[in-house]
XYZ file of C-alpha atoms in Angstrom:
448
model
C 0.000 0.000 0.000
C 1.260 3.588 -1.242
C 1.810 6.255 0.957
C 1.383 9.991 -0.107
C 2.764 12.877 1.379
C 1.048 15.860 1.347
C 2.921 19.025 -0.850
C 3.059 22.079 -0.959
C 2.280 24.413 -3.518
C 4.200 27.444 -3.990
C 2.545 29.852 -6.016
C 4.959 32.397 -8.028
C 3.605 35.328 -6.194
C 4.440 33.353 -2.580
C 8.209 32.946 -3.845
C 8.272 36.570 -5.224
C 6.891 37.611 -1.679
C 9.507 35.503 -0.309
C 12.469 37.368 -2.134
C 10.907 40.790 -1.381
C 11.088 40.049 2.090
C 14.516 38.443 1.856
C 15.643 41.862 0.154
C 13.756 44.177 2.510
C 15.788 42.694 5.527
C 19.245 42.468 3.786
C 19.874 46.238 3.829
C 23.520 46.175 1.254
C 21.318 44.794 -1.103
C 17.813 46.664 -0.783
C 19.060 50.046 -0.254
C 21.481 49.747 -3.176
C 18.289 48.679 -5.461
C 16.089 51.333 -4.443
C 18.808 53.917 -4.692
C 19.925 52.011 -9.177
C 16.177 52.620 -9.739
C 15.820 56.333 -8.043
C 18.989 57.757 -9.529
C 18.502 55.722 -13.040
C 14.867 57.249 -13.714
C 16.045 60.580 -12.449
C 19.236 60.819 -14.358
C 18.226 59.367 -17.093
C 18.001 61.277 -19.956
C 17.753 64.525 -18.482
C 18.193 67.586 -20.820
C 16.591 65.104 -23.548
C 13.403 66.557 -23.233
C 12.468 70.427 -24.217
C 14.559 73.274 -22.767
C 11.847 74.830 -21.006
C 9.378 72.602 -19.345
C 6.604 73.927 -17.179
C 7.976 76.671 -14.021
C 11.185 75.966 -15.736
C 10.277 79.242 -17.467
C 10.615 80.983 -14.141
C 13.272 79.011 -11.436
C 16.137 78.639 -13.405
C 16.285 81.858 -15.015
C 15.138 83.307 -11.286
C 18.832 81.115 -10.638
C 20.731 82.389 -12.952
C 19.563 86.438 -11.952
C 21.278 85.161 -8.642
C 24.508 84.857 -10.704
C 24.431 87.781 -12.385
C 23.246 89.806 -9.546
C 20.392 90.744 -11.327
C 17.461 91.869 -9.522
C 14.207 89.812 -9.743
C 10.832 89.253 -7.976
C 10.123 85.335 -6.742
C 6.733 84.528 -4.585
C 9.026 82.199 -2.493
C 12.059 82.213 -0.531
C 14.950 81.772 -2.726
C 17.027 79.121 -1.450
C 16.040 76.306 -3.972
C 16.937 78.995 -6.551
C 20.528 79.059 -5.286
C 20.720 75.231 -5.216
C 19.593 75.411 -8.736
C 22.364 78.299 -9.255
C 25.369 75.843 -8.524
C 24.342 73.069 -10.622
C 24.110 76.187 -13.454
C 27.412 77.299 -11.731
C 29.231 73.886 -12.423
C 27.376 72.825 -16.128
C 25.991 76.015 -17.350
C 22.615 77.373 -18.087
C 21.569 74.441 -20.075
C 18.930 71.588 -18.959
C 21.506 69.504 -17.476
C 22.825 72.794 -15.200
C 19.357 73.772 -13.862
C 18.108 70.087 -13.454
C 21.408 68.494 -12.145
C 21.032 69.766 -8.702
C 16.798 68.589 -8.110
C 17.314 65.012 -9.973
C 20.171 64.850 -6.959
C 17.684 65.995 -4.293
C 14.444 63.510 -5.863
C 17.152 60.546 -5.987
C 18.436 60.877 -2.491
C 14.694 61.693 -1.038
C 14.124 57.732 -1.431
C 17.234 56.906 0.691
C 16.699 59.433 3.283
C 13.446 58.319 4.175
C 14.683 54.492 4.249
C 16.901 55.720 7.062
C 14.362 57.748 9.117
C 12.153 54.826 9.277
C 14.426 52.582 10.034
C 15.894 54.674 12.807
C 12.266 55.855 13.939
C 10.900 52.436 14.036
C 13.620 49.458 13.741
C 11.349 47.958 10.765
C 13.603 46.987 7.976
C 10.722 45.702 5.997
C 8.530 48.844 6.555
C 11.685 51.909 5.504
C 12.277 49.454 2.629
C 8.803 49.433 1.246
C 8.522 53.136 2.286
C 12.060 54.175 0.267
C 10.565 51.382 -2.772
C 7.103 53.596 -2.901
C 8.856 56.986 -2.931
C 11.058 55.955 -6.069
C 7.968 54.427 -7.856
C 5.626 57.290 -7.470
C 5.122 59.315 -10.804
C 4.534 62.741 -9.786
C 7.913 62.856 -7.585
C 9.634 61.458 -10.293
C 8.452 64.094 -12.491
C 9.510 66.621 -10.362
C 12.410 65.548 -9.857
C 13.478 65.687 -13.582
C 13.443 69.355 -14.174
C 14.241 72.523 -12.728
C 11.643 73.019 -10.179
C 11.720 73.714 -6.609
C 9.175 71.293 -4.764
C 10.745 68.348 -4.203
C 13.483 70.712 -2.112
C 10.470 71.186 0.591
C 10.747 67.317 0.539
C 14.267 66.140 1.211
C 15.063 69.117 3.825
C 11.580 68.260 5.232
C 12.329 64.498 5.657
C 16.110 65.086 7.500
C 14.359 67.372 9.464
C 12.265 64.219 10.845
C 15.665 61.885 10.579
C 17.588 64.584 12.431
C 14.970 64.914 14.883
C 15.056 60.623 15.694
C 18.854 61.014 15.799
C 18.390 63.828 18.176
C 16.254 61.964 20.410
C 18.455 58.676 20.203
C 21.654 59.385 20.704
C 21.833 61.774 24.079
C 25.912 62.530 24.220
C 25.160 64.114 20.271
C 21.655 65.637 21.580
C 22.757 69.423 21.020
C 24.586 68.531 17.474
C 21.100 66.859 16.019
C 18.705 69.324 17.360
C 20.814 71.955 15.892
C 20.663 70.150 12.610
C 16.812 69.362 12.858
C 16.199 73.312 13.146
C 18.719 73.899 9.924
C 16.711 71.340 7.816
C 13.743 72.307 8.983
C 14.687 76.287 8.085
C 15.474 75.183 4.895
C 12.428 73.444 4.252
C 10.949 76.588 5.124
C 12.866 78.464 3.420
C 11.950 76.578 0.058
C 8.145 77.068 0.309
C 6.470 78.370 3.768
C 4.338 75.021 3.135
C 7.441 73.059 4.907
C 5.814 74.507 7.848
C 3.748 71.504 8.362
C 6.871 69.641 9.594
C 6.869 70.938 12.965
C 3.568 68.388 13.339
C 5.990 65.519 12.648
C 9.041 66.616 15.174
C 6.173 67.229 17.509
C 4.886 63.417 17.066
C 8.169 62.070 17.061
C 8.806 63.652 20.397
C 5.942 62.306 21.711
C 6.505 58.436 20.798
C 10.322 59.098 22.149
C 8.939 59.948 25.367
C 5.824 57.344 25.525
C 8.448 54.861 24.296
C 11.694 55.140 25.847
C 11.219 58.192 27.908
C 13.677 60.567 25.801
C 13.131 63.870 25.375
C 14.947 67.342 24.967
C 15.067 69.748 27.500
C 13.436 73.464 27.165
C 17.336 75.103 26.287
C 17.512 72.750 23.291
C 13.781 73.008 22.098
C 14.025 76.797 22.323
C 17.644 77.014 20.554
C 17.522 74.269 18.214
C 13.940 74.203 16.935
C 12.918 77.621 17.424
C 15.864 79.971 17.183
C 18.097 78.610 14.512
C 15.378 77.386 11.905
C 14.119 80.904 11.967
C 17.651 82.497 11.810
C 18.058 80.172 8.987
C 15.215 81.077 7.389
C 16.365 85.088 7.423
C 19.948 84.593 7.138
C 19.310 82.801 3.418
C 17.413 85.836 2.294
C 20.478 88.451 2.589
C 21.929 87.414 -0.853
C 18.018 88.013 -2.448
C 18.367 91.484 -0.448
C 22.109 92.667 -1.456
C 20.726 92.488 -5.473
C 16.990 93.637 -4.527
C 17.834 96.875 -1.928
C 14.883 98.544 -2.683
C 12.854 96.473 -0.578
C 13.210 95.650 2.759
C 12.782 92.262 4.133
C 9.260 93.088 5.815
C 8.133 94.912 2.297
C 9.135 91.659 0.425
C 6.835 89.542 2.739
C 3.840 91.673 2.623
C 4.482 91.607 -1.430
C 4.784 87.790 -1.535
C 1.435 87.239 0.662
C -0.183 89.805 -1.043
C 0.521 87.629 -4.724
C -0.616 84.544 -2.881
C -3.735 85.643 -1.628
C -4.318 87.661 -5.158
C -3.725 84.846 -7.668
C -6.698 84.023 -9.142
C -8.838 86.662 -7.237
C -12.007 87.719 -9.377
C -11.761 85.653 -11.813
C -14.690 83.666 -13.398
C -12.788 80.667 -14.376
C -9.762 78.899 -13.228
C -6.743 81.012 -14.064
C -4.462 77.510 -15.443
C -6.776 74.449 -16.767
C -5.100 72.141 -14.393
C -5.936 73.741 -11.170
C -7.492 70.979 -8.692
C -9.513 71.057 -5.594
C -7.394 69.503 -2.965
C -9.912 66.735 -1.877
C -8.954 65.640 -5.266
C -5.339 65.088 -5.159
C -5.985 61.928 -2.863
C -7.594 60.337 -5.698
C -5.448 61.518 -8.617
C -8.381 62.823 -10.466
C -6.471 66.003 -11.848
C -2.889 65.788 -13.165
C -0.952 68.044 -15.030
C 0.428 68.419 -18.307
C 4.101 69.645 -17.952
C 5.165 69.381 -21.858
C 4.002 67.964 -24.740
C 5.265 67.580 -28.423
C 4.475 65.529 -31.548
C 6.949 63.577 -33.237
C 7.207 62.514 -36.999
C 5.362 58.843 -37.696
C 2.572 59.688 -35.361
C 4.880 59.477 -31.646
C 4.405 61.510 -29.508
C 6.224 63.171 -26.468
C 4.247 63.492 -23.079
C 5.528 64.178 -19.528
C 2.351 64.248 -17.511
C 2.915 64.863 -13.642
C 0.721 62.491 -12.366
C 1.477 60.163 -9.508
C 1.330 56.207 -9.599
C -2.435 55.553 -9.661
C -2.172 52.098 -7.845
C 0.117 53.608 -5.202
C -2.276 56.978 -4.373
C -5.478 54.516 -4.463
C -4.146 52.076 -2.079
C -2.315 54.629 0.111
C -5.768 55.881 0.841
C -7.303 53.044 1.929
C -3.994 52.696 3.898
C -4.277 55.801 5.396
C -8.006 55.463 6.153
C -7.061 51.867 7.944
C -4.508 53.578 10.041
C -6.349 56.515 11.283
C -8.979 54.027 12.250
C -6.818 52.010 14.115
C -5.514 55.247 16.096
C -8.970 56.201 17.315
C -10.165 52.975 17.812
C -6.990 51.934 19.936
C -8.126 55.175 22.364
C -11.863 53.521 22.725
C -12.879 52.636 26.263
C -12.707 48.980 24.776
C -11.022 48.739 21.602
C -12.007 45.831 19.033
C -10.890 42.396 19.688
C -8.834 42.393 16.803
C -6.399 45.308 18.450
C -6.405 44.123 22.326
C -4.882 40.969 20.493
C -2.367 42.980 19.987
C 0.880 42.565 22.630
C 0.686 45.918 25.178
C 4.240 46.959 23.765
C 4.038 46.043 20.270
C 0.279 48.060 20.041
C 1.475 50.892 21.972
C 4.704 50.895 19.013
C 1.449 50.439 16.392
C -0.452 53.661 17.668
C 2.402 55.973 17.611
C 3.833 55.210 14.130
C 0.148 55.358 12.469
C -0.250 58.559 14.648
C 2.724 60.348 13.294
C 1.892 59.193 9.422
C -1.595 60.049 9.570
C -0.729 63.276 11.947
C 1.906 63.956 9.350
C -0.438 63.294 6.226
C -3.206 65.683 7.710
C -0.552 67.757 8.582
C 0.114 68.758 5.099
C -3.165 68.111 3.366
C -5.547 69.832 5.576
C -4.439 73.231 5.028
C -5.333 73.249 1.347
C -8.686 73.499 2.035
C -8.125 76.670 3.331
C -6.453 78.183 0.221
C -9.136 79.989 -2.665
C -5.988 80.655 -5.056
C -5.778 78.551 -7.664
C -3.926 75.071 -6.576
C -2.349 72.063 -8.159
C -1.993 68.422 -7.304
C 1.921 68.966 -7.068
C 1.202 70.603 -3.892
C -0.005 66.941 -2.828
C 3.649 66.022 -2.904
C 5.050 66.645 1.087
C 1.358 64.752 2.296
C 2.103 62.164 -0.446
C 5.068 60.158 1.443
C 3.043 60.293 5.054
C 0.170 58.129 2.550
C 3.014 55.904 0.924
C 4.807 55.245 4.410
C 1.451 53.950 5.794
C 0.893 51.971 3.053
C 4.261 50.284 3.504
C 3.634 50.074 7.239
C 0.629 47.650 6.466
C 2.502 45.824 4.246
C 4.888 45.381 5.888
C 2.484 44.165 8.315
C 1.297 41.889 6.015
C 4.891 40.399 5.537
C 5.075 39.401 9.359
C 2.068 37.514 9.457
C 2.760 33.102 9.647
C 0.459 32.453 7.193
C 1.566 32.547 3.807
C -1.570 33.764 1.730
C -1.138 36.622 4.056
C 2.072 37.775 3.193
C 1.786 36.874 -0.620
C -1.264 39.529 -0.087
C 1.465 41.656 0.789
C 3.398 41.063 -1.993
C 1.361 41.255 -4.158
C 0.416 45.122 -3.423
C 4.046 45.542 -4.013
C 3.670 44.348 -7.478
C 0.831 46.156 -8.333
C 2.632 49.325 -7.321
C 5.804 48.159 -9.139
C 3.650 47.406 -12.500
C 1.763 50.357 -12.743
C 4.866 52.679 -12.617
C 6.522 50.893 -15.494
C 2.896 50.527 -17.498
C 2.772 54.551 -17.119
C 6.743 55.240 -17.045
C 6.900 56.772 -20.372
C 5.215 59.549 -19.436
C 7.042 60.052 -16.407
C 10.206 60.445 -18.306
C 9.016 61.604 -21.945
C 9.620 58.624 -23.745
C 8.446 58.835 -27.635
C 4.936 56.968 -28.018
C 2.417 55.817 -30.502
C -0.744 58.575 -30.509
C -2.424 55.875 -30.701
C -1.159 54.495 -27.594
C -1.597 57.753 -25.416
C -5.358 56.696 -25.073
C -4.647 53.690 -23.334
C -2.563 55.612 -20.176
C -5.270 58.284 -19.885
C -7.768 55.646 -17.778
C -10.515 58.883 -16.559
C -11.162 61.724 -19.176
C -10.273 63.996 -16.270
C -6.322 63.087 -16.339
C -5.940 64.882 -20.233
């Protein structure tokens, strides 16, 4: 009489999950793969596309004026103009000069943010995913490509929050990293005021420091390091803007800016750009915007379209709706079943890093709805990692469970993510396409 054994079946999603995981927890070899694929898309190809591409027509030449000395009106603080000035500095005012210096900044934003969520949270798997997200999202990608000045706020938003862990962990450097947390978070500020909203994160990261391991800085280093020298920073970068622009005074050159924020757009009937979007809308990618397009001989076409990953925002939502559930329903009087079930320490770890993402998130989303000037879905961009990181955090969730339909679940949301930026990476990066093949990538009428 025969005997059987009973086999296992592994499914080629199950062994991909299996190698993602492998990867996420073998740093050498995950970091250097996020870092090939965020440098190679944002390098590549760089001054192939037009000379002037959307605000290009303003931030690089505002760069160059710099050089020259020239005087010149900007509606934000110059410092990502001077950034943009030494890439011109070192290779000219051609693409590759004014977009040299932002591809740099959108390549190391990936890494950056690896290593504050590894240091906030000692979850390989979760800053893996996290950096993997960042480098497959369209719309930073885009950014990151061309002259422009967002993705600045960004990557001296994010040390900020790194600088800010370090701070808190390592008490013989405590004065060194709160010093540097108030310089990155200065510049941030100093990019667009909108890098404001980090002071909600170094708040939240204070707060699970102290819940968790009862760290903390005292009121000498608060009031130095995060009040004083980010806004000493913030007027200190200005005096080069004043020396070629004496006829205004610093206090003059605020009340002009506001005064062209709060006046764009005022009166008018209709929007004053066709790709202005409401800002409930960015969540759900309904409006993108064109940033260049050009035809090309035997019907091709070139299209960069700043639109993010469509997979990535959708699920990030439903991640971030999932999270800030969990966060009020953890401070119930009797929480579900399915979160006492939880360990004490491990749920109490839980609450605090879907607190700060969904703190963060709101952080930077919220205040849109405030503005009645006419606003665009690249202002999404700071709130946009907060939704990525907390859909990594459930995935990587997802990777710790036993059971292995569980974790391929996992997986699988990583290759949904990872398929739908290639499907819609030429026109990320302007690569030539069929006309006829445009149609296909344009999925609601509202993204043309």
């Amino acid at each position: 009489m025969s005997s059987w054994r009973e086999q296992k079946t592994i499914t080629p999603l199950a062994r991909l999950t299996d190698r993602l995981i492998w990867l996420s927890e073998h740093p050498v070899f995950g970091v250097m793969a996020i870092a090939l694929i965020a440098f190679g898309t944002r390098f590549w190809n760089i001054d192939g596309t037009a000379d002037i591409v959307f605000d290009e027509v303003y931030y690089p030449k505002f760069a160059q004026n710099y050089l020259r000395g020239e005087p010149l009106f900007d509606a934000h603080p110059p410092l990502a103009k001077y950034i943009i000035a030494l890439g011109i500095q070192l290779l000219g005012y051609a693409p590759l000069g004014y977009r040299c210096m932002t591809a740099l900044a959108g390549s190391l934003l990936p890494l950056i943010t690896y290593e504050f969520v590894w240091q906030l949270s000692d979850r390989r798997s979760w800053a893996w995913l996290t950096g993997w997200f960042i480098a497959m999202d369209g719309l930073l990608l885009v950014e990151s490509r061309f002259g422009l000045i967002n993705i600045y706020i960004l990557l001296f938003g994010m040390l900020s929050q790194l600088c800010m862990v370090l701070a808190l962990k390592r008490s013989r450097q405590r004065w060194f990293w709160t010093i540097i947390t108030g310089l990155m978070l200065g510049a941030s500020i100093s990019v667009k005021w909108t890098g404001l909203a980090y002071i909600i994160g170094i708040v939240a990261i204070a707060g699970y420091a102290w819940s968790r391991y009862r760290q903390t800085l005292n009121a000498a280093q608060i009031i130095i390091g995060l009040i004083i020298v980010p806004i000493a920073f913030y007027f200190v970068q200005w005096i080069p803007h004043l020396m070629i622009n004496p006829e205004r005074d610093i206090w003059e050159l605020h009340r002009q800016i506001i005064g062209f924020h709060q006046n764009l757009g005022v009166g008018k009937t209709e929007p004053i750009h066709p790709y202005c979007s409401p800002w409930w809308s960015w969540v759900l990618l309904i409006r993108p915007i064109a940033y260049f397009f050009e035809t090309r001989p035997n019907s091709m076409v070139e299209f960069v379209h700043a639109m993010g990953n469509p997979f990535l925002y959708w699920l990030s939502a439903i991640a971030l709706l999932l999270c800030l559930s969990f966060v009020i329903a953890s401070k119930f009087r009797f929480p579900p079943q399915a979160i006492t079930q939880i360990p004490l320490r491990e749920r109490s770890q839980l609450f605090w890093l879907m607190f700060y993402v969904t703190a963060s998130f709101l952080a930077h989303w919220l205040p849109w709805s405030l503005s009645k000037r006419c606003i665009f879905l690249y202002h999404y961009m700071p709130a946009s990692v907060f939704a990525f990181a907390a859909l990594a955090l459930l995935v990587s969730l997802l990777w710790r469970s036993p059971l292995p339909k569980i974790r391929a679940l996992g997986g699988g949301i990583f290759a949904i993510v990872a398929i739908a930026f290639l499907f819609w990476l030429p026109i990320y990066i302007g690569l030539p396409i069929s006309s006829g093949y445009l149609p296909m990538l344009m999925w609601l009428r509202s993204w043309i």
